[in-house]
Coordinates of N, CA and C in Angstrom, one line a residue:
M1 N 0.9 -1.6 -0.2 CA -0.1 -0.2 -0.1 C 0.9 1.3 0.0
M2 N 0.6 2.1 -0.5 CA 1.0 3.4 -0.8 C 0.4 4.9 -0.8
L3 N 0.7 5.7 0.4 CA 0.4 7.0 0.3 C 0.3 7.9 -0.6
R4 N -0.9 8.2 -1.0 CA -1.3 8.9 -2.7 C -1.9 10.3 -1.9
T5 N -2.0 11.0 -2.7 CA -2.5 12.3 -2.6 C -3.5 12.8 -4.1
S6 N -4.9 12.6 -3.6 CA -5.5 13.2 -4.4 C -6.7 14.4 -4.3
C7 N -6.2 15.0 -5.2 CA -7.3 16.7 -5.0 C -8.7 16.2 -5.9
T8 N -9.6 17.2 -5.6 CA -10.3 17.4 -6.3 C -11.1 19.0 -5.8
L9 N -12.2 19.6 -7.0 CA -12.3 20.6 -6.9 C -13.6 20.8 -6.1
A10 N -13.5 21.8 -5.1 CA -14.6 22.2 -3.9 C -15.1 23.4 -5.0
A11 N -16.2 24.1 -3.7 CA -16.9 24.7 -3.7 C -16.3 26.2 -4.0
A12 N -16.5 26.8 -4.3 CA -16.3 28.6 -4.5 C -14.6 28.1 -5.2
A13 N -14.7 27.3 -5.8 CA -13.3 27.2 -7.1 C -12.3 27.2 -6.5
T14 N -12.1 26.5 -5.7 CA -10.8 26.2 -4.8 C -10.5 23.9 -4.8
F15 N -9.3 24.0 -5.0 CA -9.2 22.7 -5.4 C -8.7 22.4 -3.7
V16 N -9.3 20.9 -3.0 CA -9.1 20.4 -1.9 C -8.4 19.0 -1.7
C17 N -7.2 19.2 -1.5 CA -6.1 17.9 -2.0 C -6.2 16.7 -0.5
V18 N -6.3 15.8 -0.4 CA -6.4 15.1 1.2 C -5.6 13.7 0.2
A19 N -4.7 13.4 1.6 CA -3.9 12.1 1.6 C -4.6 11.2 1.8
T20 N -4.8 9.8 0.8 CA -5.4 8.6 1.1 C -4.6 7.4 0.6
T21 N -4.6 6.5 1.1 CA -3.7 5.2 1.3 C -4.5 4.2 0.2
A22 N -3.6 3.7 -0.8 CA -4.4 3.0 -2.0 C -3.8 2.2 -2.7
A23 N -3.8 1.2 -3.2 CA -3.6 0.3 -3.6 C -3.1 0.3 -4.7
A24 N -1.0 0.0 -5.3 CA -0.6 0.5 -6.3 C 0.4 -0.2 -6.8
A25 N -0.5 -1.7 -7.4 CA 0.2 -2.7 -8.4 C 0.4 -2.4 -9.5
S26 N 0.3 -1.6 -10.1 CA 0.8 -1.5 -11.9 C 2.3 -0.1 -11.5
I27 N 1.9 0.3 -10.3 CA 3.1 1.7 -9.7 C 4.4 0.8 -9.0
A28 N 5.7 1.1 -9.2 CA 6.8 0.3 -8.5 C 6.8 1.8 -8.0
T29 N 8.1 1.3 -6.9 CA 8.6 2.2 -6.0 C 9.9 2.5 -6.6
L30 N 10.0 4.1 -5.9 CA 11.3 4.9 -6.1 C 11.9 5.1 -4.7
R31 N 12.8 5.1 -3.8 CA 13.9 4.9 -3.2 C 13.9 6.4 -2.9
V32 N 13.4 6.6 -2.3 CA 13.7 8.9 -2.2 C 14.9 9.3 -0.9
R33 N 15.6 9.7 -0.9 CA 16.0 9.9 0.4 C 16.5 11.9 0.4
V34 N 16.6 11.7 1.8 CA 16.5 13.8 1.8 C 17.5 13.8 3.1
D35 N 18.5 14.3 3.1 CA 19.7 14.4 2.9 C 19.5 15.1 4.8
H36 N 20.4 15.2 6.1 CA 20.4 15.2 7.2 C 19.5 15.1 8.0
F37 N 18.1 14.4 7.8 CA 17.2 14.3 9.0 C 17.3 12.2 8.5
A38 N 16.3 11.8 9.6 CA 16.1 10.5 9.2 C 14.8 10.5 8.3
R39 N 13.9 9.4 8.3 CA 13.0 8.9 7.9 C 12.0 9.4 9.6
G40 N 10.9 10.2 8.9 CA 10.1 11.0 10.3 C 11.0 11.8 10.7
G41 N 12.3 12.0 11.2 CA 12.9 12.7 12.2 C 12.8 14.7 11.7
E42 N 13.1 15.1 12.8 CA 12.8 16.6 12.7 C 13.5 17.0 11.4
M43 N 12.9 17.9 10.8 CA 13.8 18.9 9.8 C 14.6 19.6 10.6
P44 N 15.9 20.1 10.1 CA 17.0 21.0 10.4 C 16.8 22.5 10.0
Q45 N 16.8 23.3 11.4 CA 15.9 25.0 10.7 C 16.4 24.9 9.5
R46 N 17.5 25.2 9.1 CA 18.0 25.5 7.7 C 17.0 25.5 6.4
F47 N 16.4 24.5 6.4 CA 15.4 24.2 5.7 C 13.9 25.0 5.8
A48 N 13.4 25.8 6.6 CA 12.9 26.2 7.5 C 12.3 27.2 6.7
V49 N 11.1 27.9 6.4 CA 10.9 29.7 6.5 C 11.0 30.3 7.8
C50 N 10.3 29.2 8.5 CA 9.7 29.8 10.0 C 10.7 29.2 10.5
I51 N 11.5 30.0 11.9 CA 12.3 28.8 13.0 C 11.2 29.7 14.4
P52 N 11.6 28.8 15.1 CA 11.6 29.0 16.7 C 11.9 30.5 17.3
K53 N 11.6 31.6 17.8 CA 12.3 32.5 18.3 C 11.9 33.4 19.5
P54 N 12.6 33.4 20.8 CA 12.1 33.4 21.7 C 11.9 34.6 22.0
G55 N 10.2 35.1 22.8 CA 10.2 36.4 23.1 C 9.5 37.1 22.1
V56 N 9.0 36.6 20.9 CA 8.3 37.1 19.6 C 7.5 35.7 19.0
H57 N 8.0 34.8 19.2 CA 7.7 33.1 19.2 C 8.2 32.5 17.6
M58 N 8.4 33.5 16.6 CA 8.8 33.5 15.3 C 9.7 34.2 14.9
G59 N 10.6 33.8 13.9 CA 11.1 34.7 13.1 C 11.9 33.9 11.6
F60 N 11.9 34.2 10.7 CA 12.7 34.2 9.1 C 13.3 32.9 9.3
G61 N 13.5 31.8 9.3 CA 14.7 30.9 8.8 C 15.5 31.2 7.2
R62 N 16.6 30.3 7.6 CA 17.0 30.3 5.9 C 16.6 29.9 4.8
D63 N 15.5 28.9 4.8 CA 14.4 28.5 3.7 C 15.5 28.5 2.6
I64 N 17.0 27.1 3.1 CA 17.7 26.4 1.7 C 16.7 25.0 1.9
N65 N 16.5 24.5 0.0 CA 16.3 23.7 -0.1 C 17.3 22.5 0.4
P66 N 16.4 21.0 0.8 CA 17.9 20.1 0.9 C 17.9 19.4 0.0
A67 N 19.0 18.4 0.0 CA 19.1 17.5 -1.1 C 18.0 16.4 -1.0
V68 N 17.9 16.0 -2.3 CA 17.1 15.3 -2.8 C 17.6 14.1 -3.4
S69 N 17.0 12.6 -3.2 CA 17.6 12.3 -4.5 C 16.7 11.2 -4.9
W70 N 17.1 10.4 -5.2 CA 15.8 9.2 -5.4 C 16.7 7.7 -6.5
S71 N 16.3 7.0 -6.7 CA 16.2 5.7 -7.2 C 16.0 5.9 -8.9
K72 N 17.2 5.5 -9.6 CA 16.7 5.5 -11.2 C 14.7 4.7 -11.4
G73 N 14.4 5.7 -12.3 CA 12.9 5.2 -12.3 C 13.1 3.5 -13.6
P74 N 12.2 2.9 -13.3 CA 11.7 2.0 -14.4 C 11.7 2.3 -16.2
S75 N 11.6 1.1 -16.7 CA 12.0 1.7 -18.3 C 10.8 2.2 -18.6
G76 N 11.4 3.3 -19.5 CA 9.9 3.6 -20.0 C 10.1 5.2 -19.2
T77 N 10.8 5.5 -18.7 CA 10.7 6.5 -17.5 C 11.4 7.6 -18.3
Q78 N 10.7 8.6 -18.5 CA 11.3 9.8 -19.7 C 11.5 11.4 -18.6
S79 N 10.6 11.7 -17.3 CA 11.3 12.5 -16.7 C 10.6 12.4 -15.1
Y80 N 11.0 13.2 -14.5 CA 10.2 13.0 -12.5 C 9.7 14.1 -12.6
S81 N 8.9 14.8 -11.4 CA 8.3 15.7 -10.4 C 8.9 15.2 -9.4
V82 N 8.7 16.3 -8.4 CA 8.8 16.4 -7.1 C 8.3 17.5 -6.8
L83 N 7.4 16.9 -5.6 CA 6.7 17.6 -4.5 C 6.7 17.4 -3.2
L84 N 6.8 18.9 -2.4 CA 6.8 18.9 -1.2 C 5.4 19.0 -0.3
E85 N 4.3 18.5 0.0 CA 3.1 18.7 0.1 C 3.2 18.6 2.3
D86 N 3.1 19.3 3.1 CA 2.2 19.4 4.2 C 1.4 19.2 4.3
T87 N 0.9 18.1 4.6 CA -1.1 17.3 4.9 C -1.3 17.8 6.2
D88 N -1.1 18.8 7.2 CA -1.4 19.4 8.3 C -1.2 20.5 8.4
S89 N -1.4 21.4 7.6 CA -1.7 22.9 7.0 C -3.6 22.7 7.9
P90 N -3.6 23.8 8.8 CA -5.5 24.2 9.3 C -5.9 24.7 7.8
A91 N -7.2 23.9 7.8 CA -8.1 24.3 6.6 C -8.8 25.3 7.0
E92 N -9.7 24.8 8.6 CA -9.9 25.9 9.3 C -9.9 27.2 10.2
H93 N -10.4 27.6 10.8 CA -9.6 28.9 12.0 C -7.9 29.3 11.3
R94 N -8.0 29.4 10.1 CA -6.9 30.1 9.6 C -6.6 31.8 10.3
D95 N -7.5 32.1 11.0 CA -7.6 33.4 11.3 C -7.0 33.8 12.5
W96 N -6.9 32.1 13.5 CA -6.4 31.5 14.5 C -4.9 31.5 14.4
M97 N -4.4 31.2 13.5 CA -2.9 31.2 13.2 C -2.0 31.8 14.0
N98 N -1.0 31.6 14.3 CA -0.2 32.9 15.4 C -0.5 33.4 16.4
Q99 N -1.4 33.6 16.7 CA -2.8 34.7 17.7 C -2.6 34.1 18.8
P100 N -1.9 34.6 19.5 CA -1.5 34.9 21.5 C -3.1 34.6 22.1
G101 N -3.2 33.2 22.7 CA -5.0 33.2 23.5 C -5.6 32.0 22.6
K102 N -5.6 32.0 21.3 CA -5.8 30.7 20.4 C -4.9 29.9 20.3
T103 N -5.9 28.7 20.1 CA -4.7 27.2 20.1 C -5.9 26.7 19.0
L104 N -4.4 26.1 17.9 CA -5.0 25.4 16.9 C -4.6 23.9 17.8
D105 N -6.1 23.0 18.0 CA -5.5 21.6 18.1 C -5.9 20.5 16.9
A106 N -5.8 19.3 17.7 CA -5.5 18.1 16.9 C -7.0 17.7 16.4
S107 N -8.0 18.5 16.8 CA -9.5 17.9 15.9 C -9.9 19.0 15.1
I108 N -8.9 19.8 14.5 CA -9.1 21.1 13.7 C -9.1 20.0 12.5
Q109 N -9.6 20.3 11.1 CA -9.6 19.9 10.0 C -8.9 20.3 9.2
R110 N -8.0 19.5 8.4 CA -6.6 19.9 7.7 C -6.6 19.7 6.3
R111 N -5.8 20.6 5.3 CA -5.4 20.2 4.0 C -4.0 20.1 3.7
V112 N -4.0 20.0 2.5 CA -2.5 19.9 2.0 C -1.6 21.5 1.9
F113 N -0.7 21.6 2.1 CA -0.3 23.1 1.5 C 1.0 22.4 0.6
F114 N 1.0 22.9 -0.6 CA 2.1 22.7 -1.9 C 3.7 23.5 -1.3
H115 N 4.2 22.9 -0.7 CA 5.6 23.9 -0.4 C 7.1 24.1 -1.7
W116 N 6.5 22.7 -2.5 CA 7.5 22.6 -3.9 C 7.0 21.8 -4.5
V117 N 6.8 22.3 -6.0 CA 6.2 22.0 -7.3 C 7.1 21.6 -8.4
L118 N 8.1 21.1 -8.4 CA 8.9 21.2 -9.9 C 8.7 19.5 -10.2
V119 N 8.4 19.7 -11.6 CA 7.9 19.1 -12.8 C 8.8 19.1 -14.0
D120 N 8.8 18.1 -14.7 CA 10.1 18.2 -16.1 C 11.1 17.7 -16.0
I121 N 11.6 17.3 -14.8 CA 12.6 17.0 -14.5 C 13.3 16.1 -15.7
P122 N 14.5 16.0 -16.6 CA 14.8 15.1 -17.5 C 15.2 14.1 -16.6
A123 N 15.1 12.4 -17.0 CA 15.0 11.4 -17.0 C 16.5 10.7 -16.1
N124 N 18.2 11.7 -16.9 CA 19.0 11.4 -16.4 C 19.4 12.0 -15.2
V125 N 18.0 12.8 -15.0 CA 18.7 13.6 -13.2 C 18.0 12.8 -12.0
N126 N 19.0 12.5 -11.1 CA 18.3 11.5 -9.7 C 18.5 12.1 -9.2
S127 N 19.2 13.3 -8.3 CA 19.3 14.4 -7.4 C 19.4 15.7 -7.4
I128 N 18.5 16.9 -6.3 CA 19.0 18.1 -6.3 C 19.2 18.0 -5.1
P129 N 20.7 18.9 -5.4 CA 21.6 19.1 -4.6 C 21.2 20.1 -3.5
E130 N 21.6 20.8 -2.4 CA 21.3 21.2 -1.3 C 21.5 23.0 -1.4
G131 N 20.6 23.7 -1.8 CA 20.6 24.7 -1.9 C 20.6 25.2 -3.3
E132 N 19.9 24.5 -4.0 CA 20.7 24.1 -5.8 C 19.1 24.8 -6.6
V133 N 17.9 24.9 -6.1 CA 16.4 25.5 -6.0 C 16.1 26.7 -5.1
S134 N 16.9 26.4 -4.1 CA 16.7 27.5 -2.7 C 17.4 28.1 -2.1
R135 N 18.0 28.9 -2.2 CA 19.2 29.6 -0.8 C 18.8 31.0 0.2
G136 N 17.2 30.9 0.2 CA 16.8 31.7 0.9 C 15.1 32.3 0.2
L137 N 14.9 33.0 1.6 CA 13.3 33.7 1.2 C 13.3 34.5 0.3
V138 N 12.6 34.7 -0.5 CA 12.3 36.0 -1.6 C 11.1 36.7 -1.5
A139 N 10.9 37.7 -0.9 CA 10.0 38.7 -0.7 C 9.2 38.7 -2.1
H140 N 8.3 38.6 -1.9 CA 7.1 38.7 -3.1 C 7.4 37.1 -4.0
G141 N 8.7 36.3 -3.4 CA 8.1 34.9 -4.7 C 9.7 34.7 -5.4
K142 N 9.8 33.8 -5.3 CA 11.4 33.6 -6.5 C 10.6 33.6 -8.0
P143 N 11.1 34.1 -9.3 CA 10.7 34.1 -10.1 C 10.8 32.1 -11.2
A144 N 9.7 32.5 -12.0 CA 10.0 30.9 -12.4 C 11.2 30.6 -13.0
S145 N 11.7 31.4 -13.4 CA 13.2 31.2 -13.8 C 14.4 30.7 -12.9
Y146 N 14.1 30.7 -11.6 CA 14.8 30.5 -10.2 C 15.6 29.0 -10.6
S147 N 15.0 28.3 -10.4 CA 15.3 26.8 -10.8 C 16.2 26.3 -12.3
A148 N 17.9 26.0 -12.1 CA 17.5 25.4 -13.6 C 17.4 24.2 -13.9
I149 N 17.0 23.5 -12.9 CA 16.4 21.7 -13.0 C 14.9 22.1 -13.3
G150 N 14.5 21.0 -14.3 CA 13.0 21.0 -14.6 C 12.3 22.3 -14.8
V151 N 11.0 22.6 -14.5 CA 10.1 23.6 -14.3 C 9.3 24.2 -13.0
S152 N 9.3 24.7 -12.4 CA 9.3 25.2 -11.7 C 7.4 25.6 -11.5
G153 N 6.6 24.8 -10.4 CA 5.2 25.9 -10.2 C 4.8 26.9 -9.1
V154 N 4.0 26.9 -8.7 CA 3.6 27.9 -7.9 C 3.1 27.2 -6.6
N155 N 3.8 27.3 -5.6 CA 3.4 27.1 -4.0 C 2.6 27.5 -3.4
N156 N 2.2 27.0 -2.2 CA 0.9 27.6 -1.3 C 1.3 28.8 -0.4
Y157 N 2.5 29.6 -0.7 CA 3.0 31.0 -0.2 C 2.3 32.0 -0.9
T158 N 1.8 31.4 -2.2 CA 1.6 32.6 -2.3 C -0.2 33.0 -2.4
M159 N -0.5 31.8 -1.9 CA -2.0 32.2 -1.1 C -2.1 32.7 0.3
A160 N -1.2 32.3 1.1 CA -0.1 32.5 2.8 C 0.0 33.8 2.5
F161 N 0.7 34.0 2.2 CA 0.8 36.2 2.2 C 0.5 36.4 1.0
S162 N -0.8 36.3 0.4 CA -1.4 37.5 -0.1 C -2.2 38.6 0.4
G163 N -2.2 38.3 1.7 CA -3.1 39.7 2.5 C -1.8 40.9 3.3
K164 N -0.7 40.4 2.7 CA 0.2 41.0 3.7 C 0.9 41.7 2.1
P165 N 1.0 42.9 1.9 CA 1.6 43.9 1.2 C 3.6 43.6 1.8
A166 N 4.1 43.5 2.0 CA 5.4 43.3 2.2 C 6.0 42.2 1.6
M167 N 4.9 41.1 1.5 CA 5.5 39.7 1.2 C 4.7 39.4 -0.2
A168 N 3.7 39.8 -0.6 CA 2.5 39.1 -1.5 C 3.2 39.0 -2.9
G169 N 2.3 38.1 -3.6 CA 3.5 37.9 -4.7 C 3.4 36.0 -5.4
T170 N 3.5 36.0 -6.5 CA 4.0 34.7 -6.7 C 5.1 34.0 -6.5
Y171 N 4.7 32.5 -5.7 CA 5.6 31.9 -5.2 C 6.3 30.9 -6.2
Y172 N 7.6 30.9 -6.8 CA 7.7 29.6 -7.9 C 8.5 28.6 -6.7
G173 N 8.9 27.4 -6.9 CA 9.6 27.0 -6.3 C 9.8 26.1 -4.8
Y174 N 10.9 26.3 -4.3 CA 10.9 25.5 -3.2 C 10.6 27.2 -2.0
D175 N 9.7 26.6 -1.1 CA 9.7 27.2 0.2 C 9.2 26.4 1.1
G176 N 10.2 26.3 2.1 CA 10.1 25.7 3.5 C 9.0 25.9 4.8
P177 N 9.1 25.1 5.5 CA 7.7 24.7 6.4 C 7.8 26.2 7.4
C178 N 6.2 26.6 7.5 CA 6.3 27.4 8.1 C 5.1 27.6 9.1
P179 N 4.8 26.1 10.6 CA 3.8 26.1 10.9 C 3.6 26.8 11.7
P180 N 2.3 27.2 11.9 CA 1.9 28.1 13.3 C 2.5 27.8 14.6
W181 N 3.2 29.0 15.2 CA 3.7 28.5 16.4 C 2.5 27.7 17.8
N182 N 1.5 28.3 17.2 CA 0.1 27.9 18.5 C -0.4 26.6 17.8
D183 N 0.1 25.8 16.7 CA -0.4 24.1 16.4 C 0.1 23.1 17.4
E184 N -1.3 22.7 18.0 CA -0.7 21.6 18.9 C -0.3 20.0 17.9
V185 N -0.1 20.4 16.7 CA 0.0 19.5 16.1 C 1.5 19.6 14.9
V186 N 2.5 18.2 15.3 CA 3.9 18.7 14.5 C 3.3 18.4 13.1
H187 N 3.4 19.0 12.0 CA 2.9 18.7 10.7 C 4.1 17.8 10.3
H188 N 3.8 16.9 9.0 CA 4.3 16.2 8.4 C 4.1 16.6 6.9
Y189 N 5.9 16.3 6.5 CA 6.2 17.1 5.1 C 6.6 16.0 4.0
H190 N 6.0 15.6 2.9 CA 6.1 14.4 2.2 C 6.9 15.2 1.4
F191 N 8.1 14.5 1.1 CA 9.0 14.6 -0.6 C 8.6 14.1 -1.5
I192 N 7.7 13.8 -1.8 CA 6.9 12.9 -3.0 C 7.9 13.0 -4.6
V193 N 8.3 12.1 -4.7 CA 9.3 11.9 -6.4 C 7.9 11.0 -7.3
Y194 N 8.1 11.5 -8.6 CA 7.4 10.3 -9.4 C 8.2 10.5 -10.5
A195 N 8.2 8.9 -11.1 CA 8.9 8.9 -12.3 C 7.8 8.8 -13.4
L196 N 8.0 9.1 -14.6 CA 6.5 10.1 -15.2 C 6.8 9.0 -16.6
S197 N 6.0 8.8 -17.7 CA 5.9 8.2 -18.7 C 6.3 9.5 -19.8
V198 N 5.7 10.5 -19.5 CA 6.3 11.7 -20.5 C 7.6 12.3 -20.3
R199 N 8.3 13.2 -21.3 CA 8.7 13.8 -20.5 C 8.5 15.4 -20.7
K200 N 7.6 15.9 -21.0 CA 7.4 17.1 -20.6 C 5.3 16.9 -20.5
L201 N 4.9 17.6 -19.1 CA 4.0 17.5 -18.9 C 3.0 18.9 -19.5
E202 N 3.7 19.7 -20.2 CA 2.9 20.7 -21.0 C 1.7 21.6 -19.7
L203 N 2.5 21.8 -19.1 CA 1.9 23.0 -18.3 C 1.4 24.0 -18.8
P204 N 0.4 24.9 -18.6 CA 0.8 26.4 -18.5 C 1.7 27.2 -17.5
P205 N 2.2 28.1 -18.3 CA 3.2 29.1 -17.1 C 1.6 29.3 -15.5
G206 N 2.2 29.4 -14.9 CA 1.7 29.7 -13.2 C 1.3 28.7 -12.9
F207 N 0.9 27.4 -13.6 CA 0.7 26.3 -12.4 C 0.9 26.1 -11.4
D208 N 0.1 25.2 -10.8 CA 0.7 25.0 -9.0 C 0.1 23.3 -9.0
G209 N 0.1 23.4 -7.7 CA 0.2 21.5 -7.1 C -1.2 20.6 -7.7
P210 N -2.2 21.4 -7.1 CA -2.9 20.2 -7.9 C -2.8 20.2 -9.7
A211 N -3.2 21.3 -9.9 CA -2.7 21.0 -11.8 C -1.5 20.3 -11.7
A212 N -0.3 20.1 -11.1 CA 0.6 18.9 -11.9 C 0.0 17.8 -11.2
M213 N -0.7 17.5 -10.4 CA -1.5 15.9 -9.7 C -2.1 15.7 -10.8
Q214 N -2.8 16.7 -11.2 CA -3.8 16.5 -12.4 C -3.1 16.0 -13.8
A215 N -2.3 16.8 -14.1 CA -1.6 16.2 -15.9 C -0.7 14.9 -15.0
M216 N -0.3 14.2 -14.0 CA 0.5 13.5 -14.2 C -0.8 12.1 -13.8
Q217 N -1.8 12.2 -13.7 CA -2.9 11.5 -14.1 C -2.7 10.3 -15.0
G218 N -2.0 8.9 -14.7 CA -2.2 8.5 -16.1 C -0.7 8.1 -16.0
K219 N 0.0 8.9 -15.9 CA 1.6 8.9 -16.7 C 2.5 8.4 -15.5
I220 N 1.6 7.9 -14.6 CA 2.9 8.1 -13.3 C 3.4 6.1 -13.1
L221 N 4.5 6.1 -13.5 CA 5.4 4.6 -13.8 C 5.9 4.0 -12.3
A222 N 6.6 5.2 -11.4 CA 6.9 4.5 -10.3 C 6.8 6.2 -8.9
E223 N 6.7 6.0 -7.9 CA 6.5 7.0 -6.7 C 7.0 6.2 -5.7
G224 N 7.7 7.2 -5.0 CA 8.3 7.2 -3.6 C 9.0 8.4 -3.2
Q225 N 8.6 8.2 -2.0 CA 8.4 9.1 -1.2 C 9.6 9.5 0.4
E226 N 10.2 10.4 1.5 CA 10.3 10.9 2.3 C 9.8 11.6 3.1
L227 N 9.9 11.2 4.3 CA 8.7 12.2 5.4 C 10.1 12.5 6.5
G228 N 9.4 14.5 6.7 CA 10.0 14.9 7.4 C 9.3 15.5 9.0
L229 N 9.6 16.4 9.5 CA 8.8 16.9 10.7 C 9.1 18.1 10.7
Y230 N 8.3 18.7 11.3 CA 8.7 20.1 11.8 C 7.3 21.0 12.5
T231 N 7.6 21.7 13.4 CA 7.1 22.1 14.3 C 7.6 24.0 15.0
T232 N 6.9 24.4 15.0 CA 7.7 26.1 15.5 C 7.0 26.1 17.0
N233 N 6.5 25.4 17.2 CA 5.9 25.3 18.6 C 6.2 24.6 20.0
P234 N 7.0 25.7 20.8 CA 8.2 25.6 22.0 C 7.6 24.3 22.6
A235 N 6.4 23.7 22.7 CA 5.8 22.7 24.0 C 6.0 21.4 22.7
K236 N 6.1 21.4 21.7 CA 6.5 20.6 20.8 C 8.0 20.1 20.3
R237 N 8.6 20.8 20.3 CA 9.8 20.1 19.8 C 10.7 19.4 20.8

């Protein structure tokens, strides 16, 4: 059995993505490695957008992408895609996030937050070095051309920063974890690699995670993932 993400178009013209477990009899498994933390271990702070900061709860981190590598895809592999999904992003009470006197407990509904969307990675590439696609948070977002590997999609910081004039913009590529400091749930970050039967997904400029997921349907030959954990809640560290 394999953890997979499915996205559906909900009311208000927004995509809702949920993690589901499904049999993948015809899909092979890739071995995925992310350097500097063990499977299910805590991600180092240098990979995060936000880090704990005494007195003010949180500050900005270095936002460096970790090194990711994967085993060679099966015969017929023409390209790879890499996605980073936080499956614990609050789907309700988002106005409580990072607010004194409020707590986001485990009972609230969660949704997928895409931190990294990268497609059309050539079939002869099986690794992305640390710092290759992100060497820091860029106010208003990194451009689509920032990564020399593959084609970058838009991550969900485009939505998260939309109401903040100092940060609002279109965020392409990798931007790391920034879970609320008042969230009682330690967030799970899934680095997922897909081996695909096509060289290009032919996605339009400005595509996002759900669009990439939809475009990959029926083209996935193999997939694999690595899991990291991260929290800025001092009581959970």
